[in-house]
Short mmCIF file of C-alpha atoms in Angstrom, two decimals:
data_model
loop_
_atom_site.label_atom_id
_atom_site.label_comp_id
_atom_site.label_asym_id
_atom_site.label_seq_id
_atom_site.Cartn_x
_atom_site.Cartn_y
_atom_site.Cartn_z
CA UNK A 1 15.29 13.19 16.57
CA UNK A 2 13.87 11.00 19.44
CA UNK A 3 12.47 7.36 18.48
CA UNK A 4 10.00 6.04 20.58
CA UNK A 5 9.34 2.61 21.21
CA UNK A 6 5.52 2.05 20.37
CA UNK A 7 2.65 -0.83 21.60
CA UNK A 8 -0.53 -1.00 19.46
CA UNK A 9 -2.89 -1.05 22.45
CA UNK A 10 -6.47 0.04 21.37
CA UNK A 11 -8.84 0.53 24.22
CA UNK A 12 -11.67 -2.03 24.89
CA UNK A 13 -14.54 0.70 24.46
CA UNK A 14 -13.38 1.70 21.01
CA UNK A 15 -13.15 -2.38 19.81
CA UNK A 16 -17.01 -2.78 21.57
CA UNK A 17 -18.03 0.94 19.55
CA UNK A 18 -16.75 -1.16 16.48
CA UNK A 19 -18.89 -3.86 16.99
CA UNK A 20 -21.82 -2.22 18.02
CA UNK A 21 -21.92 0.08 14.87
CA UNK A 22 -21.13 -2.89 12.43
CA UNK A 23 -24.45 -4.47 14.18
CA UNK A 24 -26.36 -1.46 13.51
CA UNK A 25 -25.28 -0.56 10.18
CA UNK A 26 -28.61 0.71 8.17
CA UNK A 27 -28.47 -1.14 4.50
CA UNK A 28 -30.16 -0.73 1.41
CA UNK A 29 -32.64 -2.53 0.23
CA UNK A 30 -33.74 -3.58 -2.91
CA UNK A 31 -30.57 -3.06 -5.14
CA UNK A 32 -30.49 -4.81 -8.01
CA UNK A 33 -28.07 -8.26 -8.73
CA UNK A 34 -25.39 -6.49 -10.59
CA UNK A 35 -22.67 -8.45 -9.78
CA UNK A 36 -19.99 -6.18 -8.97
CA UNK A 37 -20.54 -3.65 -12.16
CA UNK A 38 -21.92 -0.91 -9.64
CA UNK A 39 -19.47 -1.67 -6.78
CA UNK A 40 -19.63 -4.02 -3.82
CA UNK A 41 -22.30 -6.37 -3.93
CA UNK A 42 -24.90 -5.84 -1.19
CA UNK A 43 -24.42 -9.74 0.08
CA UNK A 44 -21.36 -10.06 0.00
CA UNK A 45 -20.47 -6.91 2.26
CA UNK A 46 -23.03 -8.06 4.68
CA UNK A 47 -21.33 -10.85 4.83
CA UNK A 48 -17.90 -9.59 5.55
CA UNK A 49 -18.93 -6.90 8.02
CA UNK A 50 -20.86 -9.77 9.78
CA UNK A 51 -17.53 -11.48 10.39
CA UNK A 52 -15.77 -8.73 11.00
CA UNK A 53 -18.57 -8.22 14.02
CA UNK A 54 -18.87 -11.54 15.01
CA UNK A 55 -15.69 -14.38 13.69
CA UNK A 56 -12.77 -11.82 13.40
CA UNK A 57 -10.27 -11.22 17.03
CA UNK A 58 -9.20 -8.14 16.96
CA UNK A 59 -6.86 -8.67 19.65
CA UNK A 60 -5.49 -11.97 18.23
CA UNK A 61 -4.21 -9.35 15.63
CA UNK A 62 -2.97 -6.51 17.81
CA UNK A 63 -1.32 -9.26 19.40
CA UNK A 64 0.33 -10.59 16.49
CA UNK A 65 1.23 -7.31 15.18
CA UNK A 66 2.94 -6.33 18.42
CA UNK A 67 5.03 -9.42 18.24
CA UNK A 68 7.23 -7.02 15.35
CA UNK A 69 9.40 -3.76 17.37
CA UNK A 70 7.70 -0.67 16.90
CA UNK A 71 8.59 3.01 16.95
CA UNK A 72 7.65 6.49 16.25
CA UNK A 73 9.49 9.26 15.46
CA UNK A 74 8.70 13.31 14.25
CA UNK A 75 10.39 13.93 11.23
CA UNK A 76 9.35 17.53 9.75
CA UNK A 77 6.57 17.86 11.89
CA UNK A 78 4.96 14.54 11.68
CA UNK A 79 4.90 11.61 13.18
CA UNK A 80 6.17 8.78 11.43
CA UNK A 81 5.09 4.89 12.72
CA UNK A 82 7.30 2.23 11.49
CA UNK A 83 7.95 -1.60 12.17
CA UNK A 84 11.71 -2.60 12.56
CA UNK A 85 12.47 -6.02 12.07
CA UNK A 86 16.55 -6.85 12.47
CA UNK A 87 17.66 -9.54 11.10
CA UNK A 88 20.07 -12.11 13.07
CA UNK A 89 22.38 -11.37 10.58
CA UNK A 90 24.25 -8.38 11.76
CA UNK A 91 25.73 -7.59 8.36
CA UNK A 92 22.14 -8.22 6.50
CA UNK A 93 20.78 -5.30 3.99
CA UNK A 94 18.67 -2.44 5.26
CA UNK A 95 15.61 -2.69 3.38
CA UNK A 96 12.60 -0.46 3.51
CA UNK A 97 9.17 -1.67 2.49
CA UNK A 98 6.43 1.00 1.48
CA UNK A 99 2.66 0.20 0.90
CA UNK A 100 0.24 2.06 -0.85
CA UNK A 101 -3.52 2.58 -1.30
CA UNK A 102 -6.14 1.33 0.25
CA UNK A 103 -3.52 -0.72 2.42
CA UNK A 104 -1.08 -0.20 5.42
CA UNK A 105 1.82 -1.73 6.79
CA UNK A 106 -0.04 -4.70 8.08
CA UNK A 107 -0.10 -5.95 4.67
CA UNK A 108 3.69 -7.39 4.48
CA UNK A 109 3.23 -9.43 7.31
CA UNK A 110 3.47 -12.53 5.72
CA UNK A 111 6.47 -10.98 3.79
CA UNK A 112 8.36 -9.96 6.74
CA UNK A 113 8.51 -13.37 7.83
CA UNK A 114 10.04 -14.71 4.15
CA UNK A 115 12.20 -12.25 4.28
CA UNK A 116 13.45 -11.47 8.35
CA UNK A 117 16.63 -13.87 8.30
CA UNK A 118 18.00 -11.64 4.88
CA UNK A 119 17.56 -8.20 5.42
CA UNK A 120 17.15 -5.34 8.34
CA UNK A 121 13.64 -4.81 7.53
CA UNK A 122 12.26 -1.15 8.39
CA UNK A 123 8.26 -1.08 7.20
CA UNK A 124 7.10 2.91 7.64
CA UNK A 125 3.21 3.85 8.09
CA UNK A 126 2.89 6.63 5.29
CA UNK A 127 2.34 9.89 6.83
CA UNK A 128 -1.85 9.72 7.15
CA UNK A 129 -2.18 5.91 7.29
CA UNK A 130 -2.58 3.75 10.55
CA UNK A 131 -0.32 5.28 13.12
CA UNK A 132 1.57 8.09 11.39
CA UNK A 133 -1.39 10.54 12.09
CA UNK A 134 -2.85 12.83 12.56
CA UNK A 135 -1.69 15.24 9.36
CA UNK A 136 -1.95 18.85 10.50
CA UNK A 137 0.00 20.21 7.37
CA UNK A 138 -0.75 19.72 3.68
CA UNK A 139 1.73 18.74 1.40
CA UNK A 140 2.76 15.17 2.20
CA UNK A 141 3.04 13.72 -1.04
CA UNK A 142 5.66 11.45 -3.20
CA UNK A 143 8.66 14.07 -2.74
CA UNK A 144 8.13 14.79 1.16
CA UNK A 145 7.52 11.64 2.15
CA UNK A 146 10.81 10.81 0.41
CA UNK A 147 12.56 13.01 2.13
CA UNK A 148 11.31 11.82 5.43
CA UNK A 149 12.41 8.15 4.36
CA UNK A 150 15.80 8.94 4.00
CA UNK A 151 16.05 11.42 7.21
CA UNK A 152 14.78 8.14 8.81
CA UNK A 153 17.20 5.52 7.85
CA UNK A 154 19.77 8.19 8.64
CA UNK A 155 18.31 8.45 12.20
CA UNK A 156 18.45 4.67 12.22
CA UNK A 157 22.28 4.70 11.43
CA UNK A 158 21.89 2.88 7.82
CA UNK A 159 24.24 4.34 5.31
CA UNK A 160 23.63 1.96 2.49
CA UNK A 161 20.19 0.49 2.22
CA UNK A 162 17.32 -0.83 -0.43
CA UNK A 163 13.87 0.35 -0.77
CA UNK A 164 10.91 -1.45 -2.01
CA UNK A 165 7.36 -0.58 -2.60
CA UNK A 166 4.25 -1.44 -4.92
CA UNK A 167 1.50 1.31 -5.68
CA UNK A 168 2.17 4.59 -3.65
CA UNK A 169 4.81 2.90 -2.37
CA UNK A 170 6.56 2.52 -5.67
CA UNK A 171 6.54 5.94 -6.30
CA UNK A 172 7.83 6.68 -3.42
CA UNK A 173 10.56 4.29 -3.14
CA UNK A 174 11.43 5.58 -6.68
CA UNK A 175 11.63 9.06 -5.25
CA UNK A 176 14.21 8.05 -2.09
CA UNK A 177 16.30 6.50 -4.75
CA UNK A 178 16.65 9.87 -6.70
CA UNK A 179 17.10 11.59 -3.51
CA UNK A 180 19.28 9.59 -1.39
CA UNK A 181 21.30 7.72 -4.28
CA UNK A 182 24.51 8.17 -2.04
CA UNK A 183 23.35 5.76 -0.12
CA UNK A 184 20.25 3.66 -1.92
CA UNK A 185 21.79 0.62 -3.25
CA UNK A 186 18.73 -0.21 -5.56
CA UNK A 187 15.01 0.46 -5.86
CA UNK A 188 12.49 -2.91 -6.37
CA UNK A 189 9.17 -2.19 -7.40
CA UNK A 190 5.97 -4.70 -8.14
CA UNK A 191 3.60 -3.93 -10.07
CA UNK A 192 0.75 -5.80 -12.53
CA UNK A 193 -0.71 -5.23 -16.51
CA UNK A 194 -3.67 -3.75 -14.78
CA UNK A 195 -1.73 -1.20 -12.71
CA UNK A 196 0.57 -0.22 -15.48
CA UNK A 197 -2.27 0.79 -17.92
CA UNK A 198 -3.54 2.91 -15.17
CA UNK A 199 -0.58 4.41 -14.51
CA UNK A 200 -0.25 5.03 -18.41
CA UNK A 201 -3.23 6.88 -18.83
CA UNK A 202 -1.67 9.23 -16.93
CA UNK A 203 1.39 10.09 -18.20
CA UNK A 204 1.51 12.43 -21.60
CA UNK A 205 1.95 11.13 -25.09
CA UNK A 206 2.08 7.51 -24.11
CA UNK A 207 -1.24 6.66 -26.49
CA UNK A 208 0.92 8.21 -29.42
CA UNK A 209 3.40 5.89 -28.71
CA UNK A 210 1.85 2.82 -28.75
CA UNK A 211 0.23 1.33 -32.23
CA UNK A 212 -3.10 0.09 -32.88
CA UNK A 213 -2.18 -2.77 -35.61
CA UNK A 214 -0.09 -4.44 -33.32
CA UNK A 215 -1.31 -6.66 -30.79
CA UNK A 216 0.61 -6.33 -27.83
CA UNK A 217 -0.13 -2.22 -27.93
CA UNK A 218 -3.66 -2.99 -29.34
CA UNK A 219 -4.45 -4.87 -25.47
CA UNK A 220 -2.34 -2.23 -23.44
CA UNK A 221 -4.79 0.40 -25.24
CA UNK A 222 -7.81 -1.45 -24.36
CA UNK A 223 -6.79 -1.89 -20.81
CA UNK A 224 -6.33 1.86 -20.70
CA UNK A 225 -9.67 2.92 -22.01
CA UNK A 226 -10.77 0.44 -19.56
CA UNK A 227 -9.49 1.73 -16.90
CA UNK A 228 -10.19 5.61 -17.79
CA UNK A 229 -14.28 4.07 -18.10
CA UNK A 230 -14.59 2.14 -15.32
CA UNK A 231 -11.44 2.54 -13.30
CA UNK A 232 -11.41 6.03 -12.25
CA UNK A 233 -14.30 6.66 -10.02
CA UNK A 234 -12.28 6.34 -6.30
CA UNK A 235 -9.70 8.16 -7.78
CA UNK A 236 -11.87 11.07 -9.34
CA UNK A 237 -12.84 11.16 -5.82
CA UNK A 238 -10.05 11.08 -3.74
CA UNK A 239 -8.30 13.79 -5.54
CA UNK A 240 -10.91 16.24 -5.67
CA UNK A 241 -13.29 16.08 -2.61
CA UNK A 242 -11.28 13.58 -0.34
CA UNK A 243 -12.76 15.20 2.82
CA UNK A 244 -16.56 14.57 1.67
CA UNK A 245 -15.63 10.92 1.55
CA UNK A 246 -13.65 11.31 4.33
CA UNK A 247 -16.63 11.91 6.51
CA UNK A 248 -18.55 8.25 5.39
CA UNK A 249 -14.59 6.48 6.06
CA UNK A 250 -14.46 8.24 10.02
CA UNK A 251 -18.06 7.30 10.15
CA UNK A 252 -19.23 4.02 9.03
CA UNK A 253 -16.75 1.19 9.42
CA UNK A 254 -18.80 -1.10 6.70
CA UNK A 255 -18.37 2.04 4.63
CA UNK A 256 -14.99 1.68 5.17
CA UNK A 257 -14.66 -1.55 4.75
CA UNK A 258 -16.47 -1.11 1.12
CA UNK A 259 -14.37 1.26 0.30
CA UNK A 260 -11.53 -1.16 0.55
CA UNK A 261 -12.41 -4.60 0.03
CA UNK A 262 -13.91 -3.18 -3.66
CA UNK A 263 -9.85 -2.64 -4.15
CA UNK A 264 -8.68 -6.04 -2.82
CA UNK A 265 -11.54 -8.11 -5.08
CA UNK A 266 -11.01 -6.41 -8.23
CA UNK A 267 -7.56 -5.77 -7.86
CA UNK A 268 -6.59 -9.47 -7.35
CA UNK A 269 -5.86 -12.76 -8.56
CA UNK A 270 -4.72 -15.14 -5.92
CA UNK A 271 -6.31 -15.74 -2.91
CA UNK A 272 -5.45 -13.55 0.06
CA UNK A 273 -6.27 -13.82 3.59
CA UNK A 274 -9.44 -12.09 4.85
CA UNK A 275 -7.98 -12.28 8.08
CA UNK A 276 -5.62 -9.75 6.82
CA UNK A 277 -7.98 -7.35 5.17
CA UNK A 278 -9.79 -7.04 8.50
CA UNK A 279 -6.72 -6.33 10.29
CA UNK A 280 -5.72 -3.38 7.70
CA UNK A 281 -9.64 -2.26 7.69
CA UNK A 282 -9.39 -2.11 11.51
CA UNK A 283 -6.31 -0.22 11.58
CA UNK A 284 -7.58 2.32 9.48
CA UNK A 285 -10.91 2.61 11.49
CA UNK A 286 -9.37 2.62 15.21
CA UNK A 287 -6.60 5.00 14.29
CA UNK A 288 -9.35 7.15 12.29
CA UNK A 289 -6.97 7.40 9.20
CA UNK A 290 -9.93 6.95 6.42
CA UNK A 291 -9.48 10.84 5.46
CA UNK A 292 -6.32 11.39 5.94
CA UNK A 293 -5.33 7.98 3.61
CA UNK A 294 -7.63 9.16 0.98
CA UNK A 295 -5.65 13.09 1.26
CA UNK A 296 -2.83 11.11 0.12
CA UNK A 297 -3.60 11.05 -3.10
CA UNK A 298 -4.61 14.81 -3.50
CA UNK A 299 -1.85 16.16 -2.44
CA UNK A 300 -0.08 13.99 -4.40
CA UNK A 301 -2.85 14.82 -7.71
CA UNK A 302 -2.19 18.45 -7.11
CA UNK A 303 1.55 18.43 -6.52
CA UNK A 304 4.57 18.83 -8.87
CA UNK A 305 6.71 17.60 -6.26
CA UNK A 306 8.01 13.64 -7.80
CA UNK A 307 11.57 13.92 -6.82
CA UNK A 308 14.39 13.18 -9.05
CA UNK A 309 14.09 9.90 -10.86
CA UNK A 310 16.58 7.22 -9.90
CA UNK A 311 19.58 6.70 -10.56
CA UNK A 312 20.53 3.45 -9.08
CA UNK A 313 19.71 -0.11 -9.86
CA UNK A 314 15.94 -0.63 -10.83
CA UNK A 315 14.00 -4.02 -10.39
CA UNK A 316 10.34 -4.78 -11.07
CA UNK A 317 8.49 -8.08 -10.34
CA UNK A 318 5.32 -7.92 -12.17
CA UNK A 319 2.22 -10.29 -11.39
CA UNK A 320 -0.02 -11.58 -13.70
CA UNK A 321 2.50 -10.97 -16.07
CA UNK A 322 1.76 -10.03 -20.16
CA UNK A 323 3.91 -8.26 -22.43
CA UNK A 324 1.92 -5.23 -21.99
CA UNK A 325 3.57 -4.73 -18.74
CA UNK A 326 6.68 -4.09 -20.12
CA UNK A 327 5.67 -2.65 -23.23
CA UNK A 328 4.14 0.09 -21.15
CA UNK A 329 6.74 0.77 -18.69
CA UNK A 330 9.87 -0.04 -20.77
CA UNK A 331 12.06 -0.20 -18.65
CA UNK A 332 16.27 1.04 -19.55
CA UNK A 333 18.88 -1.68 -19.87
CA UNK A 334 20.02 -3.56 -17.33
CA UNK A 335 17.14 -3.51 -15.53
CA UNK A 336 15.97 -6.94 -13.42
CA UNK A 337 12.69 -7.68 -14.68
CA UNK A 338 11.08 -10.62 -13.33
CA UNK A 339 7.31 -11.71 -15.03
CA UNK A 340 5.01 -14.39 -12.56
CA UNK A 341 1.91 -15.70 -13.89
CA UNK A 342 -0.47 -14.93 -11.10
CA UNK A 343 -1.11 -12.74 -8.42
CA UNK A 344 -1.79 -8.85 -8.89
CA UNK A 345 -1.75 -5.74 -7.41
CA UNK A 346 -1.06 -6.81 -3.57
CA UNK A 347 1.84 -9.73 -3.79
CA UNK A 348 2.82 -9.20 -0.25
CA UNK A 349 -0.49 -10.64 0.82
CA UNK A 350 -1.21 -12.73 -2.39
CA UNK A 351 2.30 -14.64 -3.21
CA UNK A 352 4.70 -13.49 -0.28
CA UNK A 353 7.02 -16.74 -1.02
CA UNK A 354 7.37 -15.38 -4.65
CA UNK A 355 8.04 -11.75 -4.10
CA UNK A 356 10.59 -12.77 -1.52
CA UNK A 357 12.64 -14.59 -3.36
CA UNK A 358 12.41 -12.01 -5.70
CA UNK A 359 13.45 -9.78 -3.26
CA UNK A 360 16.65 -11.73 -2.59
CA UNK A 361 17.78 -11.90 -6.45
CA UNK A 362 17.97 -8.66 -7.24
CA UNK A 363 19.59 -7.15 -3.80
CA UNK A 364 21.85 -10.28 -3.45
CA UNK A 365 23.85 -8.88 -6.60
CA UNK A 366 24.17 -5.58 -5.30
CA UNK A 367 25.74 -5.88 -1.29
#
């Protein structure tokens, strides 16, 4: 039941290991110009992990990140980080924001501060990523981590709050909703064309559904035989054999780092700040998470545990909006569905000004 206050405060020798194993990374040589239809491009990780090495402060960014309250706390047998932000507004909304894969809490920075004067903002480190580690048990999936969401508002005296999430996160915030609707005023979710095709391929009977002659379904088809071609290889992956890639992530920070910046490329439209990236990257490789993020989605991939599906207000803010989106999630009536042109699958870092006031409509109706 304890909470701990918590200090990010990584020790010099493991920031100069970091440095001196970017210098010596051993790379390939002569791979072909493929663009990025193999993966990363050769030159442009060099370049990245060369900044990372040489322009990038690491302690600018601990420092920065240490500005926001920190805690841990065990909740069923694992320790849970999370940010706190109160607003000054002692009657604000609780509101819990939930990342997903390849990404960590650092990435709603720039949200937080759109969105710090509205609501009591509580920003958990899912159990595996950054600072909630190590995992001992198996198991920690959509329903679990769910339950340990809602034990922790509880513990932070909250009896009516929001949750929000994109990715992982939006399953999981869909998940506290269904479990803690007693007190889970509404769920908000973001999500992208791209992402929702993906997530179609997935679920039974959906390709039945959708017809060929018409346009609309005709792209949202496409876009999932896309993604089941070229789409799937980090996932095939991850939930079969997530320790044998686990062993390159704990290993090789440009590894690492190519593991993730393939996601934040491709899985983009605006730009976002590299800055950033690093700071997520480094947080994965000083708190040695890489395996234990990439177990995620096993566990998840081999578990039957999704919780019971909400049953409170729903809200989706989709970037780089189409009507496939909707065609593909179609969502029940009432729901707030908001469409935005451009950014993707990472709005907190691509269009944080958006989201938030996103944000803001759909929990202002329901205080």
């Amino acid at each position: 039941m304890e909470i701990r206050p918590f200090t990010i405060d990584i020790p010099q020798a493991d920031v100069d290991d970091l440095t001196s194993r970017l210098a010596r990374t051993r790379w390939p040589d002569g791979l072909p110009a493929a663009g990025w239809s193999r993966g990363v491009p050769l030159e442009f990780l060099k370049e990245l992990t060369a900044y990372w090495a040489e322009g990038y402060d690491w302690r600018a960014a601990e420092a920065g990140l240490n500005e926001y309250p920190q805690f841990t706390t065990e909740i069923d047998g694992q320790q849970v980080h999370f940010l706190h932000v109160r607003s000054g507004d002692p009657g604000a909304m609780p509101l819990v924001l939930t990342h997903g894969y390849p990404s960590a809490f650092a990435e709603f920075t720039r949200l937080i501060e759109h969105l710090r004067q509205d609501f009591h903002l509580v920003v958990p480190s899912l159990p595996g990523f950054a600072f909630s580690t190590p995992v001992r048990e198996t198991g920690w999936a959509l329903g679990r981590t769910a339950r340990a969401w809602a034990e922790l508002m509880r513990r932070l005296g909250y009896d009516r709050y929001g949750v929000h999430g994109g990715d992982i996160g939006a399953g999981v915030s869909g998940a506290v909703a269904g479990l803690d609707r007693e007190h889970v005023v509404g769920v908000h979710v973001v999500t992208d064309p791209y992402t929702a095709a993906a997530t179609a391929t997935f679920l039974p009977g959906m390709g039945d559904r959708l017809d060929p002659a018409d346009p609309v379904d005709e792209l949202a088809l496409a876009r999932m035989a896309e993604f089941r071609a070229d789409g799937t290889g980090y996932l095939t992956i991850q939930n079969t054999r997530p320790h044998t890639i686990g062993y390159l992530l704990n290993d090789s920070p440009a590894g690492q780092l190519g593991w993730l910046a393939e996601s934040f490329e491709r899985w983009t439209d605006l730009p976002y700040d590299r800055d950033q990236l690093l700071t997520i990257a480094s947080l994965y490789w000083f708190s040695g998470s890489g395996v234990s993020a990439a177990g995620f989605l096993y566990e998840q991939a081999h578990s039957s545990d999704w919780g019971a599906p909400p049953a409170v207000p729903q809200g989706y803010a989709v970037f780089g909006a189409d009507a496939t989106a909707r065609r593909l999630i179609d969502p029940p009536a009432g729901t707030h569905w908001a469409e935005y042109e451009r950014g993707r699958h990472f709005p907190a870092m691509e269009a944080p000004e958006v989201l938030a006031a996103d944000l803001r409509t759909f929990f202002a109706g329901l205080k």
